[in-house]
CSV table of C-alpha atoms and ligand atoms in Angstrom, one decimal:
chain,number,residue,atom,x,y,z
B,1,UNK,CA,-0.1,0.0,0.0
B,2,UNK,CA,0.8,4.1,-0.5
B,3,UNK,CA,0.0,5.0,2.9
B,4,UNK,CA,0.3,9.5,3.9
B,5,UNK,CA,0.7,9.9,7.7
B,6,UNK,CA,0.7,13.1,9.4
B,7,UNK,CA,1.5,13.3,13.1
B,8,UNK,CA,3.0,16.2,15.0
B,9,UNK,CA,6.5,16.0,14.3
B,10,UNK,CA,7.4,17.4,17.6
B,11,UNK,CA,8.3,16.0,21.5
B,12,UNK,CA,4.2,14.3,22.0
B,13,UNK,CA,2.9,10.5,22.1
B,14,UNK,CA,1.1,10.7,19.1
B,15,UNK,CA,3.9,12.0,17.1
B,16,UNK,CA,6.0,9.0,18.3
B,17,UNK,CA,3.2,6.6,17.4
B,18,UNK,CA,2.9,8.1,14.3
B,19,UNK,CA,6.6,7.9,13.2
B,20,UNK,CA,6.8,3.9,14.4
B,21,UNK,CA,3.7,2.9,12.7
B,22,UNK,CA,5.7,4.4,9.4
B,23,UNK,CA,8.3,3.2,10.2
B,24,UNK,CA,7.2,-0.7,10.6
B,25,UNK,CA,4.7,-0.1,8.0
B,26,UNK,CA,7.7,0.2,5.8
B,27,UNK,CA,9.5,-2.9,7.0
B,28,UNK,CA,6.7,-4.3,6.2
B,29,UNK,CA,7.0,-3.5,2.3
B,30,UNK,CA,4.4,-0.6,2.1
B,31,UNK,CA,5.5,2.9,1.0
B,32,UNK,CA,5.3,5.2,3.5
B,33,UNK,CA,4.8,9.2,3.0
B,34,UNK,CA,5.0,11.0,5.7
B,35,UNK,CA,3.6,14.9,5.6
B,36,UNK,CA,4.4,16.8,8.7
B,37,UNK,CA,6.1,20.8,9.0
B,38,UNK,CA,8.7,18.8,10.2
B,39,UNK,CA,10.3,15.7,9.8
B,40,UNK,CA,8.9,13.6,13.2
B,41,UNK,CA,11.4,13.4,16.2
B,42,UNK,CA,11.3,9.9,16.0
B,43,UNK,CA,12.2,9.4,12.2
B,44,UNK,CA,15.8,9.1,11.9
B,45,UNK,CA,16.2,7.2,8.9
B,46,UNK,CA,14.7,8.1,5.3
B,47,UNK,CA,14.7,5.6,2.7
B,48,UNK,CA,13.3,4.3,-0.7
B,49,UNK,CA,9.7,3.4,1.4
B,50,UNK,CA,9.8,6.1,4.1
B,51,UNK,CA,9.7,9.6,2.5
B,52,UNK,CA,8.9,13.1,3.7
B,53,UNK,CA,6.8,16.1,2.6
B,54,UNK,CA,7.7,18.9,4.4
B,55,UNK,CA,4.3,21.2,4.6
B,56,UNK,CA,5.4,25.1,3.7
B,57,UNK,CA,3.3,27.7,5.1
B,58,UNK,CA,2.2,30.5,2.6
B,59,UNK,CA,3.4,34.1,4.0
B,60,UNK,CA,1.0,37.4,2.8
B,61,UNK,CA,1.1,40.3,4.1
B,62,UNK,CA,-2.4,40.1,4.6
B,63,UNK,CA,-2.1,36.7,6.5
B,64,UNK,CA,-2.3,37.8,10.6
B,65,UNK,CA,-1.9,33.9,11.2
B,66,UNK,CA,-0.7,31.6,8.5
B,67,UNK,CA,-3.1,28.7,7.3
B,68,UNK,CA,-1.5,25.8,8.8
B,69,UNK,CA,-4.6,23.8,8.3
B,70,UNK,CA,-5.3,24.4,4.9
B,71,UNK,CA,-1.1,24.3,3.7
B,72,UNK,CA,-1.5,20.2,5.5
B,73,UNK,CA,-4.5,20.1,2.8
B,74,UNK,CA,-3.1,21.3,0.7
B,75,UNK,CA,0.4,19.0,1.4
B,76,UNK,CA,-2.3,16.4,1.4
B,77,UNK,CA,-4.4,16.2,-1.9
B,78,UNK,CA,-0.5,17.1,-3.9
B,79,UNK,CA,0.6,14.2,-1.8
B,80,UNK,CA,-2.3,12.2,-2.6
B,81,UNK,CA,-2.1,12.8,-6.4
B,82,UNK,CA,1.8,12.5,-7.3
B,83,UNK,CA,2.6,9.7,-4.7
B,84,UNK,CA,-1.2,7.8,-5.9
B,85,UNK,CA,-1.9,7.1,-2.4
B,86,UNK,CA,-4.2,4.3,-1.0
B,87,UNK,CA,-5.2,6.5,2.1
B,88,UNK,CA,-4.4,8.6,4.5
B,89,UNK,CA,-3.6,8.2,7.9
B,90,UNK,CA,-3.9,11.0,10.6
B,91,UNK,CA,-2.8,11.2,13.9
B,92,UNK,CA,-4.2,13.9,16.7
B,93,UNK,CA,-7.7,14.2,15.6
B,94,UNK,CA,-7.5,18.5,15.2
B,95,UNK,CA,-6.6,19.6,13.1
B,96,UNK,CA,-5.1,16.4,11.1
B,97,UNK,CA,-8.4,15.2,10.7
B,98,UNK,CA,-10.7,18.5,8.9
B,99,UNK,CA,-7.7,19.0,7.0
B,100,UNK,CA,-6.8,15.3,5.4
B,101,UNK,CA,-11.2,15.3,4.4
B,102,UNK,CA,-11.0,18.9,2.8
B,103,UNK,CA,-7.4,17.0,0.8
B,104,UNK,CA,-9.9,13.8,-0.1
B,105,UNK,CA,-12.7,16.1,-0.8
B,106,UNK,CA,-10.7,18.2,-2.9
B,107,UNK,CA,-9.6,15.4,-5.3
B,108,UNK,CA,-12.4,13.4,-5.4
B,109,UNK,CA,-13.7,13.6,-8.7
B,110,UNK,CA,-10.0,12.3,-9.6
B,111,UNK,CA,-9.9,9.3,-7.0
B,112,UNK,CA,-11.5,8.9,-3.6
B,113,UNK,CA,-8.6,9.1,-0.9
B,114,UNK,CA,-10.2,7.3,2.0
B,115,UNK,CA,-8.9,9.0,5.5
B,116,UNK,CA,-8.6,7.2,8.8
B,117,UNK,CA,-8.0,9.1,12.2
B,118,UNK,CA,-6.0,8.0,14.8
B,119,UNK,CA,-7.3,9.4,18.7
B,120,UNK,CA,-4.8,10.1,21.0
B,121,UNK,CA,-6.1,11.2,24.3
B,122,UNK,CA,-5.7,14.7,24.6
B,123,UNK,CA,-7.6,15.9,21.3
B,124,UNK,CA,-10.2,14.4,22.4
B,125,UNK,CA,-10.7,14.5,26.2
B,126,UNK,CA,-9.2,18.3,26.1
B,127,UNK,CA,-9.1,20.4,22.8
B,128,UNK,CA,-11.9,18.3,21.0
B,129,UNK,CA,-14.2,18.2,24.5
B,130,UNK,CA,-13.7,21.8,24.6
B,131,UNK,CA,-17.0,23.8,24.1
B,132,UNK,CA,-15.8,25.8,20.9
B,133,UNK,CA,-14.2,22.6,19.1
B,134,UNK,CA,-16.4,19.9,19.8
B,135,UNK,CA,-18.9,20.6,17.0
B,136,UNK,CA,-16.1,20.2,14.5
B,137,UNK,CA,-14.1,17.3,16.3
B,138,UNK,CA,-17.6,15.5,16.1
B,139,UNK,CA,-17.7,16.3,12.5
B,140,UNK,CA,-14.1,15.4,11.4
B,141,UNK,CA,-15.1,11.6,13.4
B,142,UNK,CA,-18.5,11.7,11.5
B,143,UNK,CA,-15.8,12.1,8.0
B,144,UNK,CA,-13.4,10.0,8.6
B,145,UNK,CA,-13.7,6.6,6.9
B,146,UNK,CA,-11.9,5.1,9.8
B,147,UNK,CA,-11.5,6.0,13.5
B,148,UNK,CA,-9.3,4.6,15.8
B,149,UNK,CA,-8.6,5.0,19.9
B,150,UNK,CA,-5.8,3.3,21.1
B,151,UNK,CA,-7.2,2.5,24.5
B,152,UNK,CA,-10.8,1.2,26.0
B,153,UNK,CA,-11.0,4.5,27.9
B,154,UNK,CA,-10.7,6.6,24.8
B,155,UNK,CA,-13.3,4.8,22.9
B,156,UNK,CA,-15.4,5.3,25.6
B,157,UNK,CA,-14.3,8.9,26.4
B,158,UNK,CA,-15.2,9.8,22.4
B,159,UNK,CA,-18.6,7.6,22.7
B,160,UNK,CA,-19.6,9.6,25.3
B,161,UNK,CA,-18.4,13.2,25.1
B,162,UNK,CA,-19.3,13.0,21.0
B,163,UNK,CA,-21.8,9.8,21.0
B,164,UNK,CA,-20.1,8.7,17.8
B,165,UNK,CA,-18.7,5.1,18.6
B,166,UNK,CA,-18.0,3.6,15.1
B,167,UNK,CA,-14.1,3.1,16.9
B,168,UNK,CA,-11.7,0.3,16.4
B,169,UNK,CA,-9.3,0.2,19.7
B,170,UNK,CA,-6.1,-0.9,18.1
B,171,UNK,CA,-3.2,0.1,21.2
B,172,UNK,CA,-0.1,1.3,21.0
B,173,UNK,CA,3.1,-0.8,20.7
B,174,UNK,CA,6.5,-1.2,21.1
B,175,UNK,CA,9.9,-3.2,18.9
B,176,UNK,CA,11.2,-5.1,22.1
B,177,UNK,CA,14.4,-4.6,20.4
B,178,UNK,CA,14.2,-1.0,20.3
B,179,UNK,CA,13.2,-1.7,24.8
B,180,UNK,CA,15.2,-3.7,26.8
B,181,UNK,CA,17.2,-3.6,29.7
B,182,UNK,CA,20.9,-2.5,29.2
B,183,UNK,CA,22.5,-2.0,32.9
B,184,UNK,CA,25.9,-0.9,33.6
B,185,UNK,CA,26.0,1.7,30.2
B,186,UNK,CA,27.9,4.9,29.8
B,187,UNK,CA,25.2,6.8,30.7
B,188,UNK,CA,24.6,4.6,34.2
B,189,UNK,CA,27.8,5.3,35.4
B,190,UNK,CA,26.9,9.5,35.3
B,191,UNK,CA,23.8,9.1,36.3
B,192,UNK,CA,24.4,7.6,39.4
B,193,UNK,CA,28.0,8.1,39.9
B,194,UNK,CA,27.9,6.5,43.5
B,195,UNK,CA,25.0,3.3,42.2
B,196,UNK,CA,22.0,5.3,43.6
B,197,UNK,CA,19.0,4.1,42.3
B,198,UNK,CA,17.3,6.0,39.7
B,199,UNK,CA,13.7,7.0,39.8
B,200,UNK,CA,13.3,7.9,35.8
B,201,UNK,CA,10.3,10.8,34.7
B,202,UNK,CA,9.8,11.0,30.7
B,203,UNK,CA,6.7,13.4,29.6
B,204,UNK,CA,6.4,17.0,27.6
B,205,UNK,CA,6.1,19.1,31.3
B,206,UNK,CA,2.5,20.3,30.4
B,207,UNK,CA,0.7,20.5,33.7
B,208,UNK,CA,-1.6,17.0,33.2
B,209,UNK,CA,1.9,14.9,33.7
B,210,UNK,CA,2.4,16.7,36.9
B,211,UNK,CA,6.1,16.3,36.9
B,212,UNK,CA,5.9,18.8,40.3
B,213,UNK,CA,4.4,15.3,42.0
B,214,UNK,CA,7.9,13.7,40.9
B,215,UNK,CA,10.2,15.8,42.7
B,216,UNK,CA,7.7,15.4,45.6
B,217,UNK,CA,7.7,11.5,45.6
B,218,UNK,CA,12.0,11.7,45.2
B,219,UNK,CA,12.2,14.2,48.3
B,220,UNK,CA,10.3,11.6,50.2
B,221,UNK,CA,11.6,8.7,48.8
B,222,UNK,CA,15.1,10.2,50.7
B,223,UNK,CA,13.2,11.3,53.7
B,224,UNK,CA,12.9,7.7,54.1
B,225,UNK,CA,15.6,6.5,53.6
B,226,UNK,CA,16.1,5.9,49.6
B,227,UNK,CA,19.4,6.8,48.2
B,228,UNK,CA,17.9,7.7,44.7
B,229,UNK,CA,18.4,10.2,41.8
B,230,UNK,CA,15.6,11.2,40.2
B,231,UNK,CA,15.8,11.7,35.6
B,232,UNK,CA,13.5,14.2,34.5
B,233,UNK,CA,14.1,13.7,30.7
B,234,UNK,CA,11.9,16.0,28.0
B,235,UNK,CA,10.9,20.1,28.3
B,236,UNK,CA,7.1,21.6,28.8
B,237,UNK,CA,6.0,24.4,29.5
B,238,UNK,CA,6.3,22.7,33.9
B,239,UNK,CA,10.0,22.7,33.2
B,240,UNK,CA,10.8,26.0,35.1
B,241,UNK,CA,8.4,25.3,38.1
B,242,UNK,CA,9.9,21.9,38.6
B,243,UNK,CA,13.3,23.4,38.7
B,244,UNK,CA,12.2,25.8,41.5
B,245,UNK,CA,10.2,22.8,43.8
B,246,UNK,CA,13.3,20.8,43.6
B,247,UNK,CA,15.4,23.6,45.0
B,248,UNK,CA,12.8,24.7,47.9
B,249,UNK,CA,12.9,20.2,48.9
B,250,UNK,CA,16.6,20.4,48.5
B,251,UNK,CA,16.7,17.7,46.1
B,252,UNK,CA,17.4,19.7,43.3
B,253,UNK,CA,20.9,18.8,43.7
B,254,UNK,CA,19.7,15.3,43.2
B,255,UNK,CA,17.8,15.5,40.5
B,256,UNK,CA,19.0,15.1,36.9
B,257,UNK,CA,17.7,17.7,34.0
B,258,UNK,CA,18.4,15.9,30.8
B,259,UNK,CA,16.3,17.6,28.5
B,260,UNK,CA,14.4,16.3,25.4
B,261,UNK,CA,16.3,13.1,23.7
B,262,UNK,CA,16.5,11.7,20.6
B,263,UNK,CA,16.4,7.5,22.4
B,264,UNK,CA,14.9,7.5,25.3
B,265,UNK,CA,15.4,3.7,25.6
B,266,UNK,CA,19.1,4.6,26.6
B,267,UNK,CA,17.5,5.9,30.0
B,268,UNK,CA,14.5,3.9,31.0
B,269,UNK,CA,17.0,0.9,29.9
B,270,UNK,CA,19.0,2.3,33.2
B,271,UNK,CA,16.2,2.9,35.2
B,272,UNK,CA,15.0,1.1,38.3
B,273,UNK,CA,12.0,2.6,39.1
B,274,UNK,CA,9.1,4.8,36.5
B,275,UNK,CA,7.4,7.6,37.1
B,276,UNK,CA,3.9,8.7,35.6
B,277,UNK,CA,1.6,10.4,38.4
B,278,UNK,CA,-0.1,12.4,35.3
B,279,UNK,CA,-3.9,13.5,36.2
B,280,UNK,CA,-4.9,12.2,32.6
B,281,UNK,CA,-3.3,9.8,30.2
B,282,UNK,CA,-5.2,7.8,27.3
B,283,UNK,CA,-2.7,5.3,27.0
B,284,UNK,CA,0.8,6.1,28.6
B,285,UNK,CA,3.0,5.2,25.9
B,286,UNK,CA,6.0,5.8,28.0
B,287,UNK,CA,4.7,4.0,31.1
B,288,UNK,CA,4.7,0.8,28.4
B,289,UNK,CA,8.0,1.7,27.3
B,290,UNK,CA,9.6,1.4,30.2
B,291,UNK,CA,8.1,-1.8,31.0
B,292,UNK,CA,9.7,-3.2,28.0
B,293,UNK,CA,13.1,-2.1,29.4
B,294,UNK,CA,12.0,-4.1,32.8
B,295,UNK,CA,11.3,-1.3,34.8
B,296,UNK,CA,8.0,-1.0,37.5
B,297,UNK,CA,6.2,1.8,37.2
B,298,UNK,CA,4.6,4.0,39.7
B,299,UNK,CA,1.3,5.6,38.1
B,300,UNK,CA,-1.9,7.1,38.7
B,301,UNK,CA,-5.3,4.8,38.3
B,302,UNK,CA,-6.6,7.3,35.2
B,303,UNK,CA,-7.7,7.4,31.9
B,304,UNK,CA,-5.9,4.1,29.7
B,305,UNK,CA,-3.1,3.5,32.4
B,306,UNK,CA,-4.7,0.1,34.4
B,307,UNK,CA,-5.0,-1.4,30.4
B,308,UNK,CA,-0.9,-1.1,30.4
B,309,UNK,CA,-0.1,-1.3,34.4
B,310,UNK,CA,-1.1,-4.5,36.0
B,311,UNK,CA,-1.4,-2.7,39.8
B,312,UNK,CA,0.9,-5.5,41.9
B,313,UNK,CA,2.1,-7.2,39.1
B,314,UNK,CA,4.0,-4.7,36.9
B,315,UNK,CA,4.1,-1.4,39.2
B,316,UNK,CA,1.9,0.0,41.8
B,317,UNK,CA,-1.3,2.2,41.0
B,318,UNK,CA,-2.4,5.7,42.8
B,319,UNK,CA,-5.1,7.9,43.4
B,320,UNK,CA,-3.9,11.6,41.8
B,321,UNK,CA,-1.5,13.4,43.8
B,322,UNK,CA,-0.9,10.7,46.3
B,323,UNK,CA,2.6,11.3,46.9
B,324,UNK,CA,2.7,9.3,50.6
B,325,UNK,CA,1.9,6.4,48.9
B,326,UNK,CA,3.7,6.8,45.2
B,327,UNK,CA,6.7,7.6,48.0
B,328,UNK,CA,5.9,4.2,49.7
B,329,UNK,CA,6.1,2.1,46.8
B,330,UNK,CA,8.6,3.4,45.0
B,331,UNK,CA,10.9,2.8,47.9
B,332,UNK,CA,9.5,-0.9,48.0
B,333,UNK,CA,11.6,-1.2,45.0
B,334,UNK,CA,14.6,1.3,45.7
B,335,UNK,CA,15.2,-1.2,48.9
B,336,UNK,CA,13.8,-4.7,47.3
B,337,UNK,CA,15.9,-5.9,44.3
B,338,UNK,CA,13.9,-9.0,43.9
B,339,UNK,CA,10.7,-7.4,44.0
B,340,UNK,CA,12.0,-4.7,41.4
B,341,UNK,CA,13.3,-7.6,39.2
B,342,UNK,CA,10.3,-9.8,39.5
B,343,UNK,CA,7.7,-6.7,38.3
B,344,UNK,CA,10.4,-6.0,35.9
B,345,UNK,CA,10.5,-9.2,34.2
B,346,UNK,CA,6.3,-9.6,34.2
B,347,UNK,CA,6.6,-6.0,33.3
B,348,UNK,CA,8.5,-6.7,29.7
B,349,UNK,CA,6.3,-10.3,29.2
B,350,UNK,CA,3.0,-8.5,29.4
B,351,UNK,CA,4.8,-6.2,27.1
B,352,UNK,CA,5.6,-7.8,24.7
B,353,UNK,CA,2.8,-10.8,25.0
B,354,UNK,CA,0.0,-7.8,24.7
B,355,UNK,CA,1.3,-4.7,23.1
B,356,UNK,CA,4.5,-6.1,20.8
B,357,UNK,CA,5.0,-4.7,17.7
B,358,UNK,CA,4.6,-7.8,15.8
B,359,UNK,CA,0.8,-8.1,17.4
B,360,UNK,CA,-0.5,-4.7,16.4
B,361,UNK,CA,0.9,-3.6,13.2
B,362,UNK,CA,-0.8,-6.6,11.6
B,363,UNK,CA,-3.9,-5.1,13.4
B,364,UNK,CA,-3.5,-1.5,11.6
B,365,UNK,CA,-2.9,-3.3,8.5
B,366,UNK,CA,-6.3,-5.3,8.7
B,367,UNK,CA,-7.9,-2.2,9.5
B,368,UNK,CA,-6.5,-0.5,6.7
B,369,UNK,CA,-8.2,-3.0,4.0
B,370,UNK,CA,-11.2,-3.1,5.7
B,371,UNK,CA,-11.6,0.5,5.2
B,372,UNK,CA,-10.0,0.5,1.6
B,373,UNK,CA,-12.5,-2.6,0.8
B,374,UNK,CA,-15.5,-0.4,2.2
B,375,UNK,CA,-14.7,3.1,0.6
B,376,UNK,CA,-14.6,1.1,-2.5
B,377,UNK,CA,-17.9,-0.7,-2.0
B,378,UNK,CA,-19.7,3.3,-1.4
B,379,UNK,CA,-18.1,4.6,-4.5
B,380,UNK,CA,-19.3,2.2,-6.3
B,381,UNK,CA,-22.6,2.2,-5.3
B,382,UNK,CA,-22.4,5.8,-5.4
B,383,UNK,CA,-21.1,5.4,-9.5
N,401,LIG,O1,0.2,13.8,26.2
N,401,LIG,C1,1.3,13.7,25.7
N,401,LIG,O2,2.4,13.7,25.6
N,401,LIG,C2,0.9,14.1,24.2
N,401,LIG,C3,-0.2,13.4,23.8
N,401,LIG,C4,0.1,13.4,22.1
N,401,LIG,O3,-0.8,12.8,21.4
N,401,LIG,O4,0.9,13.5,21.6
N,401,LIG,O5,-0.2,11.8,24.1
N,401,LIG,C5,-1.1,10.9,24.3
N,401,LIG,O6,-0.9,10.4,22.9
N,401,LIG,C6,0.0,9.8,23.2
N,401,LIG,C7,-0.3,8.0,22.3
N,401,LIG,O7,-1.2,7.6,22.3
N,401,LIG,C8,-0.7,8.7,24.9
N,401,LIG,O8,0.5,7.6,25.6
N,401,LIG,C9,-0.7,9.4,26.3
N,401,LIG,O9,-1.7,9.2,26.9
N,401,LIG,C10,-1.9,10.6,25.6
N,401,LIG,N1,-1.3,11.8,26.2
N,401,LIG,C11,-2.9,12.0,27.3
N,401,LIG,O10,-4.0,11.3,27.0
N,401,LIG,C12,-2.4,13.1,28.4
């Protein structure tokens, strides 16, 4: 198949999933055309099966704001025709599905190119659910030829908010070869020079991730006798507040801010405990990646996290903001090597059994084929 994929190319779970999906599809012989405003972060290699088409923004004195949605739609339509795309697969509904629908409609006299929208989370729970965006998000869902969601939780949230239920759940995935344990690497020696245990958090430091809770947990674990460092991977709006709180709690010297990283796996591979204290998480891709690296997860019992983390088996779940319990749970892993090992092994086992690329990518391919045959049938009926 010739597949067009659109993602937000910057830091964010949906961009990672879309990019890795493209890479996996290309490995299986499909031609993938990324259509985005920049090369997606995790897309490190272009080759004869993986192509990148940059959305060029048009500037004109009349435009106070450059019309990205239209520039994207224009590029999608152009690439769909020039590369003979079979379908357009967009990640994150706003505005990608609207742009794709516009592209599809603008060229349908020549050929009908179906649009598949994958919902990731805040496109439904925050942005799409906002009263001002709700009607256009619903329109994007209704007009897509196929819609997938990354968790059962997100499907249910979409049904409740948008009264729209034609959604296939295709969960996020990991490549077990890319995410695996690797102790004793140079990174590990830098982060833990005296053998301190490593708590690791990875996010885009938005308020919904509650990154400040991570330094609160660090302070409590240390207070309770845990010899730990906290590694904060990523960047975003809450970063300066996190730094400030770390100083207030006198744990700044034990907190290592490494910024955005192209290879998150390097940090997860040496982590001892992964922290994800979010107040919203439709799936929690970083928790899955951590589990694949045999790292037990301390997270909140919200959204899709219980679908990914088995409480008491691959990690421990708590209520939002329950720093006391999260730090007690983290301390258990810090103090007990065997507990950490058992939870870690089980985490990798479940991550591979439920969410390996071998299992999930065929589900996307089957879904593409289903949508293509349904839309071909519809086109024949309308002819
Ligand atoms: O919240 C983020 O980090 C970014 C956001 C995105 O769409 O880029 O992530 C969402 O999609 C990820 C991949 O499917 C999920 O793992 C995250 O749980 C989800 N974030 C939220 O629901 C807050």
